[in-house]
mmCIF file of C-alpha atoms and ligand atoms in Angstrom:
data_model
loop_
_atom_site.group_PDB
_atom_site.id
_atom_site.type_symbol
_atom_site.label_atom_id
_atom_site.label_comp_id
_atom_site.label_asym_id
_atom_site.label_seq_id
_atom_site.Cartn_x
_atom_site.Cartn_y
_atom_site.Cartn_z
ATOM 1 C CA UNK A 1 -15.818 19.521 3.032
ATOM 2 C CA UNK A 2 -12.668 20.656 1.214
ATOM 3 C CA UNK A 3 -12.369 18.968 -2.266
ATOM 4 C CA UNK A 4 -8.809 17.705 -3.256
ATOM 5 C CA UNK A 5 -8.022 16.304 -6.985
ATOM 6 C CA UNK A 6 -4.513 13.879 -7.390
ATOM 7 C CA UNK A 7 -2.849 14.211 -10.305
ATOM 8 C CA UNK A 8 -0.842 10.790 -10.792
ATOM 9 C CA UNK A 9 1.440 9.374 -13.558
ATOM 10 C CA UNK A 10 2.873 6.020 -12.094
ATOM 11 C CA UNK A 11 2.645 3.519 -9.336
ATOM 12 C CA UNK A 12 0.365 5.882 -7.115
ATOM 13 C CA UNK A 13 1.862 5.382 -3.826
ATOM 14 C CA UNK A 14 1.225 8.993 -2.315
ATOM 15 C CA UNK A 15 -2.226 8.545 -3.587
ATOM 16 C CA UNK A 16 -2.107 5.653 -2.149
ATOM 17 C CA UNK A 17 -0.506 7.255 1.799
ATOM 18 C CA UNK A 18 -3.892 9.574 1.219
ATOM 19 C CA UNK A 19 -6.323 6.960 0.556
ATOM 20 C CA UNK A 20 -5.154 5.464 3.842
ATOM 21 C CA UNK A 21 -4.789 8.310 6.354
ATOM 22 C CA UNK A 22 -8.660 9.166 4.704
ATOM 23 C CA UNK A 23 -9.632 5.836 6.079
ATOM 24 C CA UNK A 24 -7.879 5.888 9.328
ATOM 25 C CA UNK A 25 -9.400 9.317 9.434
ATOM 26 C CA UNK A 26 -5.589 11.281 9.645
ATOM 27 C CA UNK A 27 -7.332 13.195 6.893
ATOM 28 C CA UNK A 28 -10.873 14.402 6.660
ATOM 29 C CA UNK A 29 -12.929 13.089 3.481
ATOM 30 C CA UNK A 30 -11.934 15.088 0.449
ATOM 31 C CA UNK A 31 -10.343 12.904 -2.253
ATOM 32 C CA UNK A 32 -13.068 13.587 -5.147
ATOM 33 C CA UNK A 33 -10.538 12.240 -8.280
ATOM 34 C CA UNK A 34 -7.715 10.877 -9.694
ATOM 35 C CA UNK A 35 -6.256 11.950 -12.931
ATOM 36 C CA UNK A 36 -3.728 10.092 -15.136
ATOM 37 C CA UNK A 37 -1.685 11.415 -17.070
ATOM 38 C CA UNK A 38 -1.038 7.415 -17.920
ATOM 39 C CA UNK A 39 -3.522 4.663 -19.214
ATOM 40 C CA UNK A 40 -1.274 2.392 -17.782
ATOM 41 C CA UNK A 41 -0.488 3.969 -14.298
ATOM 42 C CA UNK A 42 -0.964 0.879 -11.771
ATOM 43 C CA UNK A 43 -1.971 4.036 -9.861
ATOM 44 C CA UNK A 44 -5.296 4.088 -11.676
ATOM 45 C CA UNK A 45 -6.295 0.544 -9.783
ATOM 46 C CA UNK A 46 -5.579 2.376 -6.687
ATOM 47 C CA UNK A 47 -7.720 4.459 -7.457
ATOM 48 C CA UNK A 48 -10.712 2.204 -8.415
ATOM 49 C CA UNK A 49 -10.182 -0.134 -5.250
ATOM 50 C CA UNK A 50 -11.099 3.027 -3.251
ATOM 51 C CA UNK A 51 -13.959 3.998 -4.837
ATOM 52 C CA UNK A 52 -12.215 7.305 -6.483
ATOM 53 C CA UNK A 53 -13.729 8.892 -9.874
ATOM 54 C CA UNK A 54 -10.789 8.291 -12.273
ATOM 55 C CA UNK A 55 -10.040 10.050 -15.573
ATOM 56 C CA UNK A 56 -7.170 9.393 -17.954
ATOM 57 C CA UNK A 57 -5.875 12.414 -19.565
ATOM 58 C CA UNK A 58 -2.791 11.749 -22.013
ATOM 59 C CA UNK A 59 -0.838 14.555 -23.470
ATOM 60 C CA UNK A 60 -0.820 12.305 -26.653
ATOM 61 C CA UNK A 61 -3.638 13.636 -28.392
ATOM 62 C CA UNK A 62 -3.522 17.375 -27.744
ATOM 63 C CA UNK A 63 -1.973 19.848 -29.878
ATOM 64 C CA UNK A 64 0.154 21.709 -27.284
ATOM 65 C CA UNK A 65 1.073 21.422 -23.652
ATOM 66 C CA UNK A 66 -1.268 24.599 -23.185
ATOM 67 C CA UNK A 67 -4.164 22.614 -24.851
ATOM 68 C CA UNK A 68 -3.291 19.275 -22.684
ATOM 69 C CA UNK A 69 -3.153 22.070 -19.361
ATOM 70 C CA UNK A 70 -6.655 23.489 -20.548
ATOM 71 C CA UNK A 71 -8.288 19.676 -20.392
ATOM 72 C CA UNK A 72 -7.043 19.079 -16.868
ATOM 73 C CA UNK A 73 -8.209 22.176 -15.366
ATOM 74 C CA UNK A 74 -11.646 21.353 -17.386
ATOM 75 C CA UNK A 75 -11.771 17.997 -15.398
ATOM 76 C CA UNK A 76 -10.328 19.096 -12.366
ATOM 77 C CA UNK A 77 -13.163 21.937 -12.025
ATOM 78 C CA UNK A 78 -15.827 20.023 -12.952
ATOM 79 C CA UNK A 79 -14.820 18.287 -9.723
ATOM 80 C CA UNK A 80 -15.013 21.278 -8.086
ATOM 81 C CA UNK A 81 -11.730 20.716 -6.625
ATOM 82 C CA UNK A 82 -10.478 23.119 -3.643
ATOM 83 C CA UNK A 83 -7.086 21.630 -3.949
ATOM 84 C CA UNK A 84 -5.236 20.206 -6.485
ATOM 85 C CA UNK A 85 -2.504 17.545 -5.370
ATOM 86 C CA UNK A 86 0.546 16.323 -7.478
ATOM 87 C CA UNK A 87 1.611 12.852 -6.850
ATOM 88 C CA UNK A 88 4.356 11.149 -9.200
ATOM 89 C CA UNK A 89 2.693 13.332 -12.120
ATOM 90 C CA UNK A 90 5.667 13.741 -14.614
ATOM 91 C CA UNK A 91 4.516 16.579 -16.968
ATOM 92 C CA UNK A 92 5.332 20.188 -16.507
ATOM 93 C CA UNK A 93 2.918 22.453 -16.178
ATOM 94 C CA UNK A 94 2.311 25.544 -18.054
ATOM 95 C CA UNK A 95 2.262 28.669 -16.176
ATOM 96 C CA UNK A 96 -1.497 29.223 -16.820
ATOM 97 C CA UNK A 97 -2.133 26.072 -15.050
ATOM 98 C CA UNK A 98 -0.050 26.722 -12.061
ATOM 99 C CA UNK A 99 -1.471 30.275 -11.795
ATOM 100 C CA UNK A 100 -4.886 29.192 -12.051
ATOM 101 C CA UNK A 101 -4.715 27.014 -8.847
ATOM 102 C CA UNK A 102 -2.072 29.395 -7.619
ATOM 103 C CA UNK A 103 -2.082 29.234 -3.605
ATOM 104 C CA UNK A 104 -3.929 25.441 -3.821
ATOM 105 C CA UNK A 105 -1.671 23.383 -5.908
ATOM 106 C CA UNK A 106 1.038 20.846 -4.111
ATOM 107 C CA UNK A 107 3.791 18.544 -4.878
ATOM 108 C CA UNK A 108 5.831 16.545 -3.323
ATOM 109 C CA UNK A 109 9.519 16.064 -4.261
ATOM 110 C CA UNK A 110 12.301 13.111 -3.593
ATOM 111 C CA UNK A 111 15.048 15.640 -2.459
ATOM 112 C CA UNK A 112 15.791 17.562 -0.101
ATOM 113 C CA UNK A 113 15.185 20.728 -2.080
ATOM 114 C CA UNK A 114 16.739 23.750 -2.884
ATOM 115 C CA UNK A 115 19.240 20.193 -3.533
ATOM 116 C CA UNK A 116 18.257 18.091 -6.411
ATOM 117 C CA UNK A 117 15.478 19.420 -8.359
ATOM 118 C CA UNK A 118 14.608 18.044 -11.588
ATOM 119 C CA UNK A 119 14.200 14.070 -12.022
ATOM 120 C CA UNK A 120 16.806 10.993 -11.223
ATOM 121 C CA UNK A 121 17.050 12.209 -7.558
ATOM 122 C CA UNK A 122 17.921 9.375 -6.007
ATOM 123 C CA UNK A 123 21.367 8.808 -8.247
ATOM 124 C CA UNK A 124 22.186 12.480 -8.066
ATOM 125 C CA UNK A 125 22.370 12.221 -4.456
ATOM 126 C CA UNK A 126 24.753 9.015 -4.371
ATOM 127 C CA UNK A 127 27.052 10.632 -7.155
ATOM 128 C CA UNK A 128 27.383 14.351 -4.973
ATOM 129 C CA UNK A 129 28.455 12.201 -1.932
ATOM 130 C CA UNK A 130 25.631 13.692 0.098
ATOM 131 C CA UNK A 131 25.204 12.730 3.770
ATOM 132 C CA UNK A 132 21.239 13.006 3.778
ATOM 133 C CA UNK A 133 18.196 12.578 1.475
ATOM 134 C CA UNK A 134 14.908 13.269 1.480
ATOM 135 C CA UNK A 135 12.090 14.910 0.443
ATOM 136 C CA UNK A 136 10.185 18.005 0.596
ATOM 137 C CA UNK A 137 6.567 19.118 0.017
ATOM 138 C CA UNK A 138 5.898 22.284 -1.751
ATOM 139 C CA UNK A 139 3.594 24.881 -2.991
ATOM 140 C CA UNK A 140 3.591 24.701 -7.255
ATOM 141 C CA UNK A 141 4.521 27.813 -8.694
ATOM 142 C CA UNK A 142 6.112 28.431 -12.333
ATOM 143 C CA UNK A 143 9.719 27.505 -11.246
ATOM 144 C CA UNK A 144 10.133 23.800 -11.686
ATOM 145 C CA UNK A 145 10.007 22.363 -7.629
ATOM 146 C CA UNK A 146 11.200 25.811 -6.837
ATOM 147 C CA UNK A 147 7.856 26.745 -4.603
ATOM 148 C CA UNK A 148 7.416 27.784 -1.617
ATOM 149 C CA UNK A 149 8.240 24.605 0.808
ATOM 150 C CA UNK A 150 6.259 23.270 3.272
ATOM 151 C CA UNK A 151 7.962 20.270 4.920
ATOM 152 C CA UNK A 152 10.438 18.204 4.698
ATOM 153 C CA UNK A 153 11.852 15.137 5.878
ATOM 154 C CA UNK A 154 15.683 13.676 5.714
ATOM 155 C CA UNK A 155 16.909 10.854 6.475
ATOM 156 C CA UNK A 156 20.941 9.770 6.038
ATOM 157 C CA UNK A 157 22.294 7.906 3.094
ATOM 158 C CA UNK A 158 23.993 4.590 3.834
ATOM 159 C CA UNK A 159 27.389 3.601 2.798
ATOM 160 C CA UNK A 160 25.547 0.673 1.219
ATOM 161 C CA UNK A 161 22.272 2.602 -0.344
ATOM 162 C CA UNK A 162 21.667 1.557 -4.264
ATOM 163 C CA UNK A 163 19.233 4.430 -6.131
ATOM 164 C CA UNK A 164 16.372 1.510 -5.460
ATOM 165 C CA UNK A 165 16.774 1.815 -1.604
ATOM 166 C CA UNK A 166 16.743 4.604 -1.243
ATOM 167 C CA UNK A 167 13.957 5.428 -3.370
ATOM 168 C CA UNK A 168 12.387 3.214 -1.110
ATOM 169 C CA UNK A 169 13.257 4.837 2.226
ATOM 170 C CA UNK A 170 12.629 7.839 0.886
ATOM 171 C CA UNK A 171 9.385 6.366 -0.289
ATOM 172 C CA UNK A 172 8.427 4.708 3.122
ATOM 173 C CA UNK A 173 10.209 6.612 5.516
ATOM 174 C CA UNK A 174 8.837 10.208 4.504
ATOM 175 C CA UNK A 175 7.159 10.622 1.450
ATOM 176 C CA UNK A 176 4.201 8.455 2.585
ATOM 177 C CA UNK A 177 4.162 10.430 6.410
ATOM 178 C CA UNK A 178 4.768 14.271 5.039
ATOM 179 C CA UNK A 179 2.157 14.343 2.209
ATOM 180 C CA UNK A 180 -0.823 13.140 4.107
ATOM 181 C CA UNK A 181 0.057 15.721 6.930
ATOM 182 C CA UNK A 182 0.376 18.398 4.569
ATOM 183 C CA UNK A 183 -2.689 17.867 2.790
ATOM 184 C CA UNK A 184 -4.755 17.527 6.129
ATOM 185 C CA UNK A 185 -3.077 21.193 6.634
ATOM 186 C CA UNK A 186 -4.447 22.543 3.465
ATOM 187 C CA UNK A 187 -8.051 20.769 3.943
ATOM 188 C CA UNK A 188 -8.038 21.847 7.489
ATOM 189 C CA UNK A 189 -7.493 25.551 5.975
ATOM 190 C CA UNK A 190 -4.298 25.883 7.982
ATOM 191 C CA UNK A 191 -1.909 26.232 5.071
ATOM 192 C CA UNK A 192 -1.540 29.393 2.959
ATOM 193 C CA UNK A 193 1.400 31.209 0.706
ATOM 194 C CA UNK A 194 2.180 34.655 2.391
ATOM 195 C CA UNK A 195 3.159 37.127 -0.361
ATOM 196 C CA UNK A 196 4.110 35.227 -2.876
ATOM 197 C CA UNK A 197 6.898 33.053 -1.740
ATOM 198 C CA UNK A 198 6.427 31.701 1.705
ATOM 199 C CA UNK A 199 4.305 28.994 2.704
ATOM 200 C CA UNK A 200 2.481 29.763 6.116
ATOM 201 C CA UNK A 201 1.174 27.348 8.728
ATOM 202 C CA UNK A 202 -1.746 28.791 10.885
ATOM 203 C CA UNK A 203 -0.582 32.085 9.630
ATOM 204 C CA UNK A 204 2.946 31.778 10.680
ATOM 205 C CA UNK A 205 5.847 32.094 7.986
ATOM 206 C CA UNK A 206 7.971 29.185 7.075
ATOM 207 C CA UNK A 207 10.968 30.470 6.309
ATOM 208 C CA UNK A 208 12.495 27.028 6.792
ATOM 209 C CA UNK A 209 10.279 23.854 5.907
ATOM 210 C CA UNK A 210 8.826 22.318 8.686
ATOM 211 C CA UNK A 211 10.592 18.487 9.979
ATOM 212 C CA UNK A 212 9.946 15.137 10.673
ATOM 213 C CA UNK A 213 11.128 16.444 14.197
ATOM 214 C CA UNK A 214 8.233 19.067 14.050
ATOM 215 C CA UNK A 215 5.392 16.259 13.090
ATOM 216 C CA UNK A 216 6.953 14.113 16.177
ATOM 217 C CA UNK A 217 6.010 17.780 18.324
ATOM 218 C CA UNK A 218 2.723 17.298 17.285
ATOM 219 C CA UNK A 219 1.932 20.044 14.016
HETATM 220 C C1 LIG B 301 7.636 9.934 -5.827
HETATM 221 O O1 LIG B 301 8.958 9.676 -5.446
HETATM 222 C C2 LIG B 301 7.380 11.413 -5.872
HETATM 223 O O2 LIG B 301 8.090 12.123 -4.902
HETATM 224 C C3 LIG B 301 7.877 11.772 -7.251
HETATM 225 O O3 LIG B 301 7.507 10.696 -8.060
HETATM 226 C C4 LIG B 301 7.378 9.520 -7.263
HETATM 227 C C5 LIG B 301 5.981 9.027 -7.486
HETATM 228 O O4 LIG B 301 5.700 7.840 -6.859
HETATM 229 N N1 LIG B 301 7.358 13.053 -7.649
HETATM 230 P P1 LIG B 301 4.192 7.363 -6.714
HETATM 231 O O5 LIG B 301 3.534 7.422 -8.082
HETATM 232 O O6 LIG B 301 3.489 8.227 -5.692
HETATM 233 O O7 LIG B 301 4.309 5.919 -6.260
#
């Protein structure tokens, strides 16, 4: 069994779209923690109600991003963690941390990147005038949701979208289908970086991200 540590900050729905495909057995068993970066992360209850070893870690009381990086990886390894899964966790990491779990760290982003990196996606996409939104898995490296990408799903904007709705299509309508099915990839050892810039699926490069339309083909 593969091991897989989420890192959370906030409401803890992705952890939340993993807890569930676990149970409806979309994704083998492998969530062995949660880690905060929040006391107050409703995430944390999420956690609890499904039976997941939780451990708040706040940058607060550390010296130095590098010494707050050094107390995750301490926690993550003493879960023995094969993968390490970033969901709504709003620090940045240093680049020790990101090459230490280099090739088995993941996040998921609401854009459709290259577009929109950085936070407040959902308003930068309204005030560009863009047609579609989305958002895209991707491998961590040091460039800030610059990794190599995975998948990614779009949907179109609405002449009538506020920032909240479509947070919450994005939310819904891909965030909570593409992580699951990318983390099932990397537990089911079928995801990989090839050099060091493209993600692979069963050993073949994705120079484009896979789809929504891809997952519908059966990935
Ligand atoms: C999600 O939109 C995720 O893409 C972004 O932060 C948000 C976290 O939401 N990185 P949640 O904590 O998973 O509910």
């Amino acid at each position: 069994m593969k091991r897989v540590v989420v890192l959370i900050s906030g409401a803890g729905r992705n952890l939340q779209a993993l807890v569930d495909a676990e149970r409806d057995g979309k994704l083998p068993r492998c969530l062995a923690g949660v880690i905060s970066s929040r006391a107050d992360a409703a995430g944390l209850q999420r956690a609890s109600a499904a039976g997941l070893p939780a451990q708040v870690i706040t940058p607060g009381v550390f010296a130095d991003r590098a010494a707050f990086d050094a107390a995750l990886v301490r926690q993550i390894d003493a879960w023995r963690a094969d993968w390490v899964v970033l969901a709504g966790f709003m620090r940045i990491l240093t680049p020790g941390f990101t090459a230490h779990y280099a090739g088995r760290l993941l996040n998921i982003h609401p854009s459709l990147l290259p577009r929109h990196p950085g936070l407040r996606t959902h308003a930068a996409v309204r005030a560009a005038g863009d047609t579609q939104h989305g958002a895209t898995v991707h491998f961590v490296t040091e460039a800030l949701d610059g990794g190599p990408r995975i998948i990614q799903g779009a949907l179109m904007v609405r002449p009538e979208d506020t920032d909240e709705t479509l947070a919450e299509r994005v939310m819904v309508d891909v965030e909570q289908r593409i992580y699951p099915q990318a983390v099932a990839w990397a537990v089911n050892g079928r995801l990989a970086v090839q050099g060091a810039h493209v993600a692979a699926l069963d050993g073949q490069a994705l120079h484009q991200p896979l789809s929504l339309d891809d997952l519908e083909a059966g990935f």
